[in-house]
Amino acid sequence: MSKVVKFGGSSLADAKQFEKVANIIRSDKDRAFVVVSAPGKRFKEDTKVTDMLYGCYESAAKGEDFSKVFEKIEERYRDIISALGLGVSLEKEFERIRQAFIGRAGRDYAASRGEYLNAIIFADYIGYDFIDASDVIFFREDGVLDSEKTQEVLSKELKKHKNAVIPGFYGSMPNDTVRTFSRGGSDITGSIVARAANAEIYENWTDVSGFLMADPRVVESPRPIEVITYHELRELSYMGATVLHEDAIFPVRLAGIPINIRNTNRPEDCGTMIVASVDPNKDNALDAVITGIAGKKGFSVITLEKDMMNQELGFGRRLLEVLEKNNISFEHLPSGIDTMSVVLNTSDIAGNEKHLQDQICRAVDPDSISFEDGLALIAVVGRNMRRAKGTAARVFDAVSNAGVNIRMIDQGSSEINIIIGVSEHDFETAMRAIYKEFIS
Ligand code: ASP
């Protein structure tokens, strides 16, 4: 069975990185299908080609002269081609893209050329076939991935190739125009290709050796996560742990294909394995109750009180209807007998509080209503929590012993996460206290 490997922008930022990637691929003949990003940053202050393309297209769309930035983009690719001594030429492609910019071919088209050109070069370098993502990845009219059509066409196409390179990040719309996923979307392409190839594994190569148990900007040298389930990852990514695009999980999850996050600059590291489930008998990390901790600032709480709320039919529905009408999605809904709170993103309601308050009061006529912002949420995630008794108590003890007041508690019914809300200025202290309690 084959392996699908995806390399991110920093893994393919210049010729030296291309060499590392080729060595990785050649060291395992099962690495049959390769998905590539556009060249990323070569050093900290560098600009990703995708960002250059967005900037360049913006000028083109305004009718301004965009040739200087465009030349810089061309240079990035020419440098790679000449340093690797390749025979391939992109000059005709550059001209076609330049004309398309003048013809206002669209922002998505512009951004997609970063991966398109990189894939042409990489295919030439490694000696694999090139498959254009426009021919095998499809979006529906509403801009959502057409996964069934994609699966059908792509799996048929892959069967025709022993090895191939496919550009990440984009596909085509029903009218044949190019559409991209959201930023970082090559991860999704990799996952789609892995499903279509019925791969044994989807290796996602990046510049870190997998997920860490906590954000290293908050907790000092957190431990790496060796194994994580799709479910746990979803919880952690949602709360801010980034390495993989959150939508990249769905295609492989459908097919039960594990994802392995690996480091191009440290190929000897095992990285993080993302799997459907873990056999508890094999998981000798039973004492590691927690898989990871993640958190985010920027939440607000609306708290409502009303006597006999518990007997009032439709209270919750009417409250949520107000939010829905205002196009606001809520994060949590902790409730008591006569109280109900809604936790939402502050940015979703900023400037609209008064209006929202009036509408809520009209809809449910509460005895009191209050708005509070400055809330941070912390998710403590672990598949082993289901079996471990007293986990919640340990979280609360750790946080309160650190002198932090918990403003909200929510345990998901799947019992793989406990979410607490604390003041934003207590966020770091609480994160460190929880990490120390469970990990150190
Ligand atoms: N190049 C695109 C970006 O910078 C997509 C990707 O790398 O996944 O977002």
XYZ file of C-alpha atoms and ligand atoms in Angstrom:
449
model
C 0.000 0.000 0.000
C 1.180 3.470 -0.810
C 1.914 6.457 1.364
C 0.815 9.993 0.603
C 3.251 12.661 1.713
C 2.567 16.370 1.944
C 5.330 18.932 2.329
C 4.588 22.401 3.655
C 5.983 25.715 2.463
C 9.003 25.840 4.761
C 9.928 22.293 3.662
C 10.104 23.524 0.060
C 11.294 27.086 0.514
C 14.546 26.726 -1.462
C 16.806 24.268 -3.281
C 18.389 22.960 -0.064
C 14.965 22.094 1.298
C 14.037 20.444 -2.023
C 17.040 18.155 -1.582
C 15.985 17.183 1.935
C 12.471 16.438 0.728
C 13.711 14.322 -2.182
C 15.921 12.325 0.206
C 12.971 11.672 2.478
C 10.822 10.504 -0.427
C 13.540 8.327 -1.937
C 14.284 6.657 1.392
C 10.897 4.889 1.257
C 9.605 3.574 -2.075
C 6.051 3.505 -0.743
C 6.005 7.323 -0.690
C 4.188 7.350 -4.016
C 2.100 10.525 -4.098
C 3.454 13.896 -3.084
C 1.421 17.031 -2.329
C 3.346 20.280 -2.213
C 2.793 23.780 -0.868
C 4.180 26.950 -2.416
C 7.670 28.009 -1.290
C 7.407 29.379 2.241
C 9.778 31.460 4.333
C 13.511 30.766 4.006
C 14.260 32.863 7.087
C 12.220 34.674 9.703
C 11.722 37.981 7.863
C 11.168 36.351 4.472
C 7.800 36.468 2.656
C 5.891 33.364 1.586
C 5.282 33.121 -2.150
C 1.533 32.845 -1.456
C 1.590 36.222 0.311
C 3.613 37.728 -2.545
C 1.021 36.430 -5.011
C -1.870 37.909 -3.031
C -0.071 41.262 -2.847
C 0.874 41.175 -6.504
C -2.648 40.350 -7.620
C -4.096 43.141 -5.493
C -1.972 45.637 -7.457
C -2.914 43.994 -10.748
C -6.623 44.155 -9.889
C -6.304 47.883 -9.181
C -4.684 48.334 -12.560
C -1.337 49.226 -10.949
C 2.075 48.138 -12.187
C 2.780 44.767 -10.560
C 5.898 43.796 -12.478
C 8.387 44.332 -9.627
C 6.724 41.910 -7.204
C 6.012 39.512 -10.031
C 9.696 39.433 -10.934
C 10.533 38.670 -7.307
C 8.168 35.706 -7.435
C 9.728 34.486 -10.681
C 13.120 34.813 -9.049
C 12.141 32.492 -6.191
C 11.406 29.732 -8.707
C 14.330 30.473 -11.026
C 16.691 30.267 -8.035
C 15.422 26.802 -7.149
C 15.615 25.574 -10.754
C 19.153 26.813 -11.284
C 20.497 25.678 -7.895
C 19.190 22.185 -8.578
C 20.500 22.289 -12.162
C 17.130 21.355 -13.651
C 16.249 21.525 -17.321
C 12.647 22.562 -16.763
C 11.664 26.106 -17.785
C 8.743 28.059 -16.356
C 9.091 31.093 -18.621
C 5.947 30.276 -20.635
C 4.003 29.664 -17.420
C 5.156 33.006 -15.999
C 3.938 34.787 -19.125
C 0.567 33.019 -19.019
C 0.113 33.931 -15.347
C 1.144 37.530 -15.967
C -1.516 37.806 -18.706
C -4.097 36.191 -16.440
C -3.311 38.787 -13.741
C -3.880 41.565 -16.262
C -7.128 39.850 -17.268
C -8.187 39.759 -13.559
C -8.344 35.981 -13.335
C -9.209 36.189 -9.635
C -7.549 36.196 -6.239
C -7.830 32.442 -5.769
C -6.302 31.775 -9.171
C -3.423 34.096 -8.279
C -2.720 32.420 -4.927
C -2.964 28.927 -6.392
C -0.079 29.528 -8.812
C 2.372 29.237 -5.905
C 1.705 25.528 -5.440
C 1.128 24.957 -9.185
C 4.615 26.159 -10.147
C 6.301 24.474 -7.195
C 4.706 21.150 -8.103
C 5.927 21.404 -11.709
C 9.493 21.940 -10.500
C 9.346 19.265 -7.847
C 7.870 16.692 -10.242
C 10.710 17.383 -12.663
C 13.311 17.137 -9.906
C 12.090 13.862 -8.406
C 11.065 12.336 -11.739
C 7.401 11.826 -10.861
C 4.347 12.666 -13.016
C 2.605 16.002 -12.496
C -1.157 16.055 -11.885
C -2.845 19.459 -11.887
C -5.176 19.808 -8.897
C -7.657 21.680 -11.145
C -8.322 18.425 -12.990
C -8.950 16.264 -9.931
C -10.212 18.407 -7.035
C -13.674 19.931 -7.352
C -15.754 22.441 -5.476
C -19.509 22.817 -5.657
C -21.260 26.009 -6.713
C -21.462 27.084 -3.039
C -17.674 26.808 -2.670
C -17.741 23.654 -0.550
C -15.537 20.738 -1.604
C -17.413 18.228 -3.785
C -15.902 15.263 -2.007
C -17.715 12.546 -3.912
C -16.856 13.836 -7.391
C -13.290 14.497 -6.231
C -12.954 11.004 -4.799
C -14.266 9.433 -7.992
C -12.130 11.383 -10.465
C -8.995 11.543 -8.329
C -8.909 7.863 -7.403
C -9.295 6.934 -11.078
C -6.507 9.331 -12.054
C -4.106 8.101 -9.356
C -4.458 4.542 -10.610
C -2.884 5.674 -13.894
C 0.303 6.815 -12.135
C 2.927 4.919 -10.205
C 4.167 8.164 -8.684
C 2.921 11.714 -8.940
C 3.253 15.221 -7.559
C 0.049 17.194 -6.984
C -0.070 20.876 -6.030
C -1.951 21.541 -2.795
C -4.381 24.298 -1.807
C -6.703 24.511 -4.843
C -9.157 22.842 -7.155
C -11.746 23.953 -9.673
C -15.286 25.316 -9.564
C -18.115 24.034 -11.785
C -17.376 26.919 -14.206
C -13.703 25.839 -14.388
C -12.339 28.804 -12.450
C -9.790 28.093 -9.731
C -10.805 28.066 -6.099
C -8.528 27.678 -3.082
C -9.176 26.284 0.359
C -8.557 28.632 3.272
C -4.921 29.365 4.201
C -2.872 26.289 4.984
C -5.229 24.282 2.779
C -2.564 22.060 1.215
C -3.044 19.945 4.335
C -6.582 19.287 3.127
C -5.374 18.383 -0.373
C -2.966 15.871 1.195
C -5.797 14.304 3.119
C -8.039 14.129 0.029
C -5.260 12.477 -1.984
C -4.586 9.991 0.828
C -8.240 8.983 0.824
C -8.373 8.670 -2.974
C -5.162 6.603 -3.034
C -6.497 4.466 -0.188
C -3.113 5.117 1.379
C -1.730 3.208 4.318
C -0.722 6.505 5.917
C -0.843 10.254 5.267
C 2.489 11.800 6.232
C 2.317 15.545 6.739
C 5.857 16.941 6.730
C 6.387 20.346 8.287
C 8.964 22.226 10.368
C 8.070 20.876 13.816
C 8.190 17.326 15.150
C 4.450 17.093 15.708
C 2.076 18.455 18.285
C 3.177 19.549 21.713
C 1.155 19.001 24.869
C 0.804 22.754 25.349
C 1.644 25.993 23.601
C 5.430 26.514 23.972
C 4.854 30.277 24.193
C 3.006 29.661 27.448
C 4.504 26.492 28.899
C 8.273 26.012 28.823
C 9.452 23.075 26.666
C 6.208 21.121 26.639
C 6.451 17.439 25.824
C 5.583 16.202 22.319
C 2.392 14.220 21.777
C 3.208 10.806 20.326
C -0.297 9.541 19.683
C -3.521 11.500 19.496
C -6.980 10.546 18.253
C -8.817 12.512 15.570
C -11.343 13.494 18.236
C -8.763 14.823 20.642
C -7.015 16.685 17.870
C -10.251 18.318 16.813
C -10.777 19.574 20.359
C -7.224 20.882 20.634
C -7.109 22.483 17.165
C -10.410 24.187 17.755
C -8.954 25.745 20.854
C -5.890 27.074 19.115
C -3.350 24.268 18.690
C -2.148 24.783 15.125
C 0.108 22.545 13.065
C -2.463 20.987 10.787
C -5.432 22.669 9.060
C -8.477 21.607 11.076
C -10.425 20.451 7.999
C -7.593 18.119 7.004
C -8.877 15.477 9.368
C -12.189 14.734 7.661
C -11.204 12.978 4.387
C -8.763 10.545 6.035
C -10.980 10.011 9.018
C -13.693 8.750 6.668
C -11.258 6.191 5.336
C -9.601 5.348 8.674
C -6.163 6.454 7.451
C -3.755 7.667 10.162
C -1.908 10.966 9.800
C 1.705 11.228 10.846
C 3.044 14.738 11.452
C 6.794 14.746 10.680
C 9.647 17.229 10.654
C 11.499 17.683 7.332
C 14.495 19.074 9.211
C 14.559 16.174 11.711
C 13.369 13.133 9.754
C 14.653 10.848 12.501
C 11.898 12.080 14.886
C 8.741 9.941 14.924
C 6.470 12.969 15.181
C 2.823 12.749 16.177
C 0.575 9.932 15.005
C -3.088 10.893 14.594
C -5.335 7.834 14.698
C -9.016 6.902 14.886
C -8.698 5.190 18.237
C -6.116 3.748 20.573
C -6.301 0.268 21.975
C -6.144 0.918 25.738
C -4.236 -2.340 26.281
C -1.496 -1.224 23.950
C -1.463 2.303 25.270
C 1.036 2.016 28.063
C 0.585 5.723 28.677
C -2.526 5.025 30.725
C -1.116 7.158 33.490
C -0.923 10.066 31.027
C -4.502 11.118 31.609
C -4.084 14.252 29.569
C -3.146 14.296 25.906
C -2.855 18.042 25.636
C -3.981 21.456 26.791
C -4.955 24.354 24.554
C -6.677 27.642 25.068
C -7.807 30.917 23.568
C -8.566 34.413 24.774
C -11.275 36.704 23.471
C -14.551 35.309 24.773
C -17.603 36.999 26.321
C -20.383 35.639 28.514
C -24.008 36.713 28.543
C -25.641 35.579 31.795
C -29.402 35.486 32.232
C -31.367 34.891 35.427
C -35.052 34.299 35.718
C -37.105 32.758 38.503
C -38.687 29.467 37.460
C -36.647 29.432 34.249
C -36.508 25.672 34.497
C -40.266 25.432 34.011
C -40.479 27.862 31.134
C -40.859 25.963 27.902
C -38.780 27.273 24.973
C -36.564 29.666 26.971
C -33.333 28.280 25.514
C -34.726 28.074 22.021
C -35.881 31.704 22.026
C -32.510 32.851 23.355
C -30.575 30.924 20.704
C -32.956 32.118 18.014
C -31.883 35.691 18.738
C -28.264 34.692 18.234
C -29.080 32.817 15.062
C -30.962 35.789 13.624
C -27.881 37.903 14.294
C -25.655 35.323 12.630
C -23.754 34.669 15.862
C -22.660 31.170 16.771
C -22.170 30.304 20.418
C -19.353 28.299 21.970
C -20.841 27.002 25.227
C -24.115 27.098 27.047
C -23.570 26.414 30.737
C -26.858 26.519 32.633
C -28.269 26.229 36.121
C -31.868 25.826 37.308
C -32.764 29.470 36.988
C -29.716 30.750 35.110
C -28.367 30.323 31.637
C -25.103 31.663 30.219
C -23.932 31.837 26.673
C -20.240 31.979 25.881
C -19.398 33.586 22.545
C -16.520 35.125 20.661
C -16.163 38.761 21.720
C -15.372 39.752 18.144
C -18.767 38.410 17.014
C -20.730 40.747 19.283
C -18.414 43.750 19.642
C -20.318 46.999 19.103
C -23.612 45.148 18.935
C -24.118 44.423 22.665
C -26.891 46.941 23.334
C -28.903 45.853 20.327
C -28.439 42.185 21.246
C -29.438 42.824 24.867
C -32.686 44.511 23.766
C -33.559 41.638 21.488
C -32.801 39.010 24.160
C -34.887 40.889 26.727
C -37.802 41.015 24.323
C -37.458 37.309 23.505
C -37.131 35.814 27.011
C -37.889 38.643 29.469
C -35.171 37.752 32.034
C -35.054 39.112 35.639
C -31.477 40.132 34.968
C -29.015 40.060 32.103
C -25.311 40.834 32.134
C -22.550 40.969 29.535
C -18.956 40.309 30.547
C -15.912 40.075 28.340
C -12.235 39.267 28.953
C -12.817 35.535 29.265
C -10.252 32.939 28.211
C -11.154 29.299 27.644
C -8.832 26.404 28.362
C -9.500 22.902 27.075
C -7.938 19.989 28.896
C -8.156 17.066 26.489
C -7.460 13.381 26.962
C -8.999 10.090 25.832
C -7.920 8.506 29.109
C -10.005 10.911 31.172
C -12.996 8.634 30.728
C -11.337 5.999 32.844
C -9.430 8.185 35.262
C -11.376 9.269 38.312
C -10.908 12.693 39.802
C -9.505 14.427 36.737
C -11.858 17.388 37.046
C -10.953 17.736 40.727
C -7.261 17.781 39.825
C -7.829 20.495 37.204
C -9.822 22.652 39.620
C -7.360 22.119 42.483
C -4.383 22.997 40.319
C -6.025 26.157 39.062
C -7.336 27.325 42.417
C -4.018 26.542 44.152
C -2.445 28.890 41.611
C -4.811 31.585 42.906
C -7.017 31.638 39.814
C -10.795 31.892 39.968
C -12.685 29.618 37.574
C -15.519 31.517 35.918
C -17.035 28.687 33.911
C -16.841 24.897 33.722
C -18.025 22.645 30.916
C -17.313 18.973 30.499
C -18.203 17.576 27.091
C -20.450 14.528 27.280
C -17.866 12.522 25.342
C -15.720 12.944 28.476
C -12.578 13.612 26.530
C -12.422 17.259 27.453
C -12.933 19.616 30.343
C -13.258 23.256 29.455
C -12.772 25.987 31.983
C -13.197 29.715 31.618
C -10.856 32.082 33.450
C -10.101 35.789 33.231
C -7.806 36.584 30.362
C -5.115 37.873 32.709
C -5.108 34.507 34.536
C -4.824 32.515 31.306
C -1.094 31.779 31.344
C -1.020 31.018 35.081
C -3.891 28.562 34.764
C -2.380 26.817 31.730
C 0.953 26.341 33.482
C -0.721 25.091 36.665
C -2.700 22.453 34.784
C 0.325 21.335 32.785
C 2.378 21.011 35.958
C -0.332 19.014 37.712
C -0.618 16.419 34.979
C 2.662 16.337 33.148
C 5.606 17.380 35.205
N 0.455 28.202 0.370
C -0.809 28.277 1.035
C -0.702 29.125 2.290
O 0.336 29.740 2.535
C -1.404 26.960 1.326
C -0.544 26.014 2.127
O 0.648 26.188 2.230
O -1.088 25.063 2.682
O -1.641 29.233 3.016
